Amino acid sequence: MPHHPPDFPTSTAALIEEAQAARVAAHIRAVLAHFQSHMNQSSNRKTNQMLKGLDEDCEGPMRGLRLPLNAWNVLHRENITTLPQLIAIADRIERLPGVGAKTALAIRAELSRIALLKA
């Protein structure tokens, strides 16, 4: 039986997109690992305070993505309307005005959930 090499993306854009997605996925995994470590070390009161508001997620214009209303408002204001746009800025999301640590965590956790569903 002849051996066929695997199909590889040939366009530069596809290679860049794959590299960027891999970088974002690695960053999200690191953030989640840090968050889990922090959760294990913190008291229940601190944990509840940190998670306050994260269970009030809602769907927005990006199908399948559930984020707090504040996150949707920031994304709308910054004209981030697609998942690839959001993934592209995920590693610097805290720099957007109105995005604090809790909102950044919620966005990255949701991007991680979406990435895992696709995998």
Coordinates of N, CA, C and O in Angstrom, one line a residue:
M1 N 0.8 -1.2 0.0 CA 0.0 0.0 0.0 C 0.9 1.2 0.0 O 1.8 1.4 0.8
P2 N 0.7 2.2 -1.0 CA 1.6 3.3 -1.0 C 1.4 4.3 0.2 O 0.2 4.4 0.7
H3 N 2.4 4.9 0.6 CA 2.4 5.8 1.7 C 2.1 7.2 1.1 O 2.8 7.7 0.3
H4 N 1.1 7.8 1.7 CA 0.7 9.2 1.2 C 1.1 10.2 2.4 O 0.7 9.9 3.5
P5 N 1.8 11.2 2.1 CA 2.2 12.2 3.2 C 0.9 12.9 3.6 O -0.1 13.0 2.9
P6 N 0.9 13.3 4.9 CA -0.3 14.0 5.4 C -0.5 15.3 4.6 O 0.4 15.9 4.1
D7 N -1.8 15.8 4.6 CA -2.0 17.1 4.0 C -1.6 18.2 4.9 O -2.0 18.2 6.1
F8 N -0.8 19.0 4.4 CA -0.3 20.2 5.2 C -0.8 21.5 4.5 O -0.9 21.5 3.3
P9 N -1.2 22.5 5.3 CA -1.6 23.7 4.7 C -0.4 24.3 4.0 O 0.7 24.3 4.4
T10 N -0.7 24.8 2.8 CA 0.4 25.4 2.0 C 0.4 26.9 2.0 O 1.5 27.4 1.7
S11 N -0.6 27.5 2.4 CA -0.6 29.0 2.3 C 0.1 29.5 3.6 O 0.0 29.0 4.7
T12 N 0.8 30.6 3.4 CA 1.4 31.3 4.6 C 0.4 31.7 5.6 O 0.5 31.6 6.8
A13 N -0.8 32.2 5.1 CA -1.8 32.6 6.0 C -2.3 31.5 6.9 O -2.6 31.6 8.1
A14 N -2.5 30.3 6.3 CA -3.0 29.1 7.1 C -1.9 28.7 8.1 O -2.3 28.4 9.2
L15 N -0.6 28.8 7.7 CA 0.4 28.4 8.7 C 0.5 29.4 9.8 O 0.6 29.1 11.0
I16 N 0.3 30.7 9.5 CA 0.3 31.8 10.6 C -0.9 31.6 11.5 O -0.8 31.7 12.7
E17 N -2.0 31.3 10.9 CA -3.3 31.1 11.7 C -3.1 29.9 12.6 O -3.5 30.0 13.8
E18 N -2.5 28.8 12.1 CA -2.3 27.6 13.0 C -1.4 27.9 14.1 O -1.6 27.5 15.3
A19 N -0.3 28.6 13.8 CA 0.7 28.9 14.8 C 0.1 29.8 15.9 O 0.3 29.7 17.1
Q20 N -0.7 30.8 15.4 CA -1.3 31.7 16.4 C -2.3 31.0 17.3 O -2.4 31.2 18.5
A21 N -3.1 30.1 16.7 CA -4.1 29.4 17.5 C -3.4 28.5 18.5 O -3.8 28.3 19.6
A22 N -2.2 27.9 18.1 CA -1.5 27.0 19.0 C -0.9 27.9 20.2 O -0.9 27.5 21.3
R23 N -0.4 29.1 19.9 CA 0.1 30.0 20.9 C -1.0 30.4 21.9 O -0.8 30.4 23.1
V24 N -2.1 30.7 21.3 CA -3.3 31.1 22.2 C -3.7 30.0 23.0 O -4.0 30.1 24.2
A25 N -3.8 28.8 22.5 CA -4.2 27.6 23.2 C -3.2 27.3 24.4 O -3.7 27.0 25.5
A26 N -1.9 27.5 24.1 CA -0.9 27.2 25.1 C -1.1 28.3 26.2 O -1.0 28.0 27.4
H27 N -1.3 29.5 25.8 CA -1.5 30.6 26.8 C -2.7 30.3 27.7 O -2.7 30.5 28.9
I28 N -3.8 29.9 27.1 CA -5.0 29.7 27.8 C -4.8 28.5 28.8 O -5.2 28.6 29.9
R29 N -4.1 27.5 28.4 CA -3.8 26.4 29.3 C -3.0 26.8 30.5 O -3.2 26.4 31.6
A30 N -2.0 27.7 30.2 CA -1.2 28.2 31.3 C -2.0 29.1 32.3 O -1.8 29.0 33.5
V31 N -2.9 29.9 31.7 CA -3.7 30.8 32.6 C -4.6 29.9 33.4 O -4.8 30.1 34.6
L32 N -5.3 28.9 32.8 CA -6.1 28.0 33.6 C -5.4 27.2 34.6 O -5.9 27.0 35.7
A33 N -4.2 26.8 34.3 CA -3.4 26.1 35.3 C -3.0 27.0 36.5 O -3.1 26.6 37.7
H34 N -2.7 28.3 36.2 CA -2.4 29.2 37.2 C -3.7 29.5 38.0 O -3.6 29.6 39.3
F35 N -4.8 29.6 37.4 CA -6.1 29.9 38.1 C -6.4 28.7 39.0 O -6.8 28.9 40.2
Q36 N -6.2 27.5 38.5 CA -6.5 26.3 39.4 C -5.6 26.3 40.5 O -6.0 26.0 41.7
S37 N -4.3 26.6 40.3 CA -3.4 26.6 41.4 C -3.8 27.7 42.5 O -3.7 27.4 43.7
H38 N -4.2 28.8 42.0 CA -4.6 29.9 42.9 C -5.9 29.5 43.6 O -6.0 29.8 44.8
M39 N -6.8 28.8 42.9 CA -8.0 28.4 43.6 C -7.7 27.4 44.7 O -8.4 27.4 45.7
N40 N -6.8 26.5 44.5 CA -6.4 25.5 45.5 C -5.8 26.2 46.8 O -5.9 25.7 47.9
Q41 N -5.2 27.3 46.6 CA -4.5 28.0 47.7 C -5.4 29.0 48.4 O -5.1 29.4 49.5
S42 N -6.4 29.4 47.8 CA -7.2 30.5 48.4 C -8.4 30.0 49.2 O -8.8 28.8 49.2
S43 N -8.9 30.8 50.1 CA -10.0 30.4 51.0 C -11.3 30.4 50.2 O -11.4 31.0 49.1
N44 N -12.3 29.8 50.7 CA -13.6 29.8 50.1 C -14.2 31.2 49.9 O -14.8 31.5 48.8
R45 N -13.9 32.0 50.8 CA -14.4 33.4 50.7 C -13.8 34.1 49.5 O -14.4 34.7 48.7
K46 N -12.5 34.0 49.4 CA -11.8 34.6 48.3 C -12.2 34.0 46.9 O -12.4 34.7 46.0
T47 N -12.4 32.7 46.9 CA -12.8 32.0 45.7 C -14.2 32.5 45.3 O -14.4 32.8 44.1
N48 N -15.1 32.5 46.2 CA -16.5 33.0 45.9 C -16.4 34.4 45.4 O -17.2 34.8 44.5
Q49 N -15.6 35.3 46.0 CA -15.5 36.7 45.6 C -15.0 36.8 44.2 O -15.4 37.5 43.4
M50 N -14.0 36.0 43.9 CA -13.3 36.0 42.6 C -14.3 35.5 41.5 O -14.3 36.0 40.4
L51 N -15.1 34.5 41.8 CA -16.0 34.0 40.8 C -17.3 34.7 40.7 O -18.1 34.4 39.8
K52 N -17.5 35.6 41.6 CA -18.8 36.4 41.6 C -19.0 37.0 40.2 O -18.1 37.7 39.7
G53 N -20.1 36.8 39.6 CA -20.4 37.4 38.3 C -20.1 36.5 37.2 O -20.6 36.7 36.1
L54 N -19.2 35.5 37.4 CA -18.8 34.6 36.2 C -20.0 33.7 35.9 O -20.0 33.2 34.8
D55 N -20.9 33.5 36.8 CA -22.0 32.6 36.5 C -23.2 33.3 35.8 O -24.2 32.7 35.5
E56 N -23.0 34.6 35.6 CA -24.0 35.4 34.9 C -23.7 35.6 33.5 O -23.8 36.7 32.9
D57 N -23.2 34.6 32.8 CA -22.8 34.7 31.4 C -24.0 34.7 30.5 O -25.1 34.1 30.8
C58 N -23.9 35.3 29.3 CA -24.9 35.3 28.3 C -24.3 35.1 27.0 O -23.2 35.4 26.7
E59 N -25.1 34.6 26.1 CA -24.7 34.5 24.7 C -24.7 35.9 24.0 O -25.6 36.7 24.3
G60 N -23.8 36.1 23.2 CA -23.7 37.4 22.4 C -23.7 37.1 20.9 O -24.1 36.1 20.5
P61 N -23.0 38.0 20.2 CA -23.0 37.9 18.8 C -22.1 36.8 18.2 O -22.3 36.4 17.1
M62 N -21.2 36.3 19.1 CA -20.3 35.2 18.6 C -21.0 33.9 19.1 O -21.0 33.6 20.3
R63 N -21.5 33.1 18.2 CA -22.3 32.0 18.5 C -21.5 30.9 19.3 O -20.3 30.6 19.0
G64 N -22.1 30.5 20.4 CA -21.5 29.5 21.2 C -20.7 30.0 22.3 O -20.3 29.3 23.2
L65 N -20.4 31.3 22.3 CA -19.5 31.9 23.3 C -20.4 32.5 24.4 O -21.3 33.3 24.1
R66 N -20.1 32.2 25.6 CA -20.9 32.7 26.7 C -20.0 33.5 27.6 O -19.1 33.0 28.2
L67 N -20.3 34.8 27.7 CA -19.4 35.7 28.5 C -20.3 36.7 29.3 O -21.5 36.9 29.0
P68 N -19.7 37.2 30.4 CA -20.4 38.2 31.2 C -20.8 39.4 30.3 O -20.1 39.7 29.3
L69 N -21.8 40.1 30.6 CA -22.3 41.2 29.9 C -21.2 42.3 29.7 O -21.0 42.9 28.6
N70 N -20.4 42.5 30.8 CA -19.3 43.5 30.7 C -18.4 43.1 29.5 O -17.9 44.0 28.8
A71 N -18.1 41.9 29.4 CA -17.1 41.4 28.3 C -17.7 41.7 27.0 O -17.1 42.2 26.1
W72 N -19.0 41.4 26.8 CA -19.7 41.7 25.5 C -19.7 43.2 25.2 O -19.4 43.6 24.1
N73 N -19.9 44.0 26.2 CA -19.9 45.4 26.0 C -18.5 45.9 25.6 O -18.4 46.8 24.7
V74 N -17.5 45.4 26.2 CA -16.1 45.8 25.8 C -15.8 45.4 24.4 O -15.3 46.1 23.6
L75 N -16.1 44.1 24.1 CA -15.9 43.6 22.7 C -16.6 44.4 21.7 O -16.1 44.7 20.6
H76 N -17.8 44.8 22.0 CA -18.6 45.6 21.1 C -18.0 47.0 20.9 O -17.8 47.4 19.7
R77 N -17.6 47.6 22.0 CA -17.0 48.9 21.9 C -15.6 48.9 21.1 O -15.3 49.8 20.4
E78 N -14.9 47.8 21.3 CA -13.6 47.6 20.6 C -13.8 47.0 19.1 O -12.8 46.8 18.5
N79 N -15.0 46.8 18.7 CA -15.4 46.3 17.4 C -14.7 44.9 17.1 O -14.3 44.6 16.1
I80 N -14.8 44.1 18.2 CA -14.3 42.7 18.1 C -15.6 41.9 17.9 O -16.3 41.7 18.8
T81 N -15.8 41.4 16.7 CA -17.1 40.8 16.3 C -17.0 39.3 15.9 O -18.0 38.7 15.7
T82 N -15.7 38.8 15.8 CA -15.6 37.4 15.4 C -14.6 36.7 16.3 O -13.8 37.3 17.0
L83 N -14.8 35.4 16.4 CA -13.9 34.6 17.2 C -12.5 34.7 16.9 O -11.6 34.8 17.8
P84 N -12.1 34.7 15.6 CA -10.7 34.8 15.2 C -10.1 36.2 15.7 O -9.0 36.3 16.2
Q85 N -10.9 37.2 15.7 CA -10.4 38.5 16.2 C -10.2 38.4 17.7 O -9.2 39.0 18.2
L86 N -11.1 37.8 18.4 CA -10.9 37.6 19.9 C -9.7 36.8 20.2 O -9.0 37.1 21.1
I87 N -9.5 35.7 19.5 CA -8.4 34.8 19.7 C -7.1 35.6 19.5 O -6.1 35.4 20.2
A88 N -7.1 36.5 18.5 CA -5.9 37.2 18.1 C -5.4 38.2 19.3 O -4.3 38.4 19.4
I89 N -6.4 38.6 20.1 CA -6.0 39.6 21.1 C -6.1 38.9 22.5 O -5.9 39.6 23.5
A90 N -6.3 37.6 22.6 CA -6.5 37.0 23.9 C -5.4 37.1 24.9 O -5.6 37.2 26.1
D91 N -4.1 37.2 24.3 CA -3.0 37.3 25.2 C -2.8 38.7 25.8 O -2.0 38.9 26.6
R92 N -3.5 39.6 25.3 CA -3.4 41.0 25.8 C -4.7 41.6 26.1 O -4.9 42.9 26.1
I93 N -5.7 40.8 26.4 CA -7.1 41.3 26.6 C -7.2 42.3 27.8 O -8.0 43.2 27.7
E94 N -6.3 42.2 28.8 CA -6.4 43.1 29.9 C -6.1 44.5 29.6 O -6.4 45.4 30.3
R95 N -5.4 44.7 28.4 CA -5.1 46.1 28.0 C -6.3 46.9 27.5 O -6.2 48.1 27.3
L96 N -7.4 46.2 27.2 CA -8.5 46.9 26.7 C -9.2 47.6 27.9 O -9.3 47.1 29.0
P97 N -9.6 48.9 27.6 CA -10.3 49.6 28.7 C -11.6 48.9 29.2 O -12.4 48.4 28.3
G98 N -11.7 48.7 30.5 CA -12.9 48.1 31.0 C -12.7 46.6 31.3 O -13.6 46.0 31.7
V99 N -11.6 46.1 30.9 CA -11.3 44.6 31.2 C -10.4 44.5 32.3 O -9.2 44.9 32.3
G100 N -11.0 43.9 33.4 CA -10.2 43.7 34.6 C -9.8 42.2 34.6 O -10.0 41.4 33.7
A101 N -9.2 41.8 35.7 CA -8.7 40.4 35.9 C -9.8 39.4 35.7 O -9.6 38.4 35.1
K102 N -10.9 39.7 36.4 CA -12.0 38.8 36.3 C -12.6 38.6 34.9 O -12.9 37.5 34.5
T103 N -12.8 39.7 34.2 CA -13.3 39.6 32.9 C -12.3 38.9 31.9 O -12.7 38.1 31.1
A104 N -11.0 39.2 32.1 CA -10.0 38.6 31.3 C -10.0 37.1 31.5 O -10.0 36.3 30.6
L105 N -10.1 36.7 32.8 CA -10.2 35.3 33.1 C -11.4 34.6 32.5 O -11.3 33.5 31.9
A106 N -12.6 35.3 32.6 CA -13.8 34.7 32.0 C -13.6 34.5 30.5 O -14.0 33.5 29.9
I107 N -13.0 35.5 29.8 CA -12.9 35.4 28.4 C -11.9 34.3 28.0 O -12.2 33.4 27.1
R108 N -10.8 34.2 28.7 CA -9.8 33.1 28.4 C -10.4 31.7 28.7 O -10.1 30.8 28.0
A109 N -11.1 31.6 29.8 CA -11.7 30.3 30.2 C -12.7 29.9 29.1 O -12.8 28.7 28.7
E110 N -13.5 30.9 28.6 CA -14.5 30.5 27.6 C -13.8 30.2 26.3 O -14.2 29.2 25.6
L111 N -12.7 30.9 25.9 CA -12.0 30.5 24.7 C -11.4 29.1 24.9 O -11.4 28.4 23.9
S112 N -10.9 28.8 26.0 CA -10.4 27.5 26.3 C -11.5 26.4 26.1 O -11.3 25.3 25.5
R113 N -12.7 26.7 26.7 CA -13.8 25.7 26.6 C -14.1 25.5 25.1 O -14.3 24.4 24.6
I114 N -14.2 26.6 24.3 CA -14.5 26.5 22.9 C -13.4 25.7 22.2 O -13.7 24.8 21.3
A115 N -12.1 25.9 22.5 CA -11.0 25.2 21.9 C -11.1 23.7 22.2 O -10.8 22.9 21.3
L116 N -11.4 23.4 23.4 CA -11.6 22.0 23.8 C -12.7 21.3 23.1 O -12.6 20.1 22.7
L117 N -13.8 22.0 22.9 CA -14.9 21.5 22.1 C -14.6 21.2 20.7 O -15.1 20.2 20.1
K118 N -13.7 22.0 20.1 CA -13.4 21.9 18.7 C -12.3 20.7 18.6 O -12.2 20.1 17.5
A119 N -11.6 20.5 19.6 CA -10.5 19.5 19.5 C -11.0 18.0 19.6 O -12.0 17.6 19.6

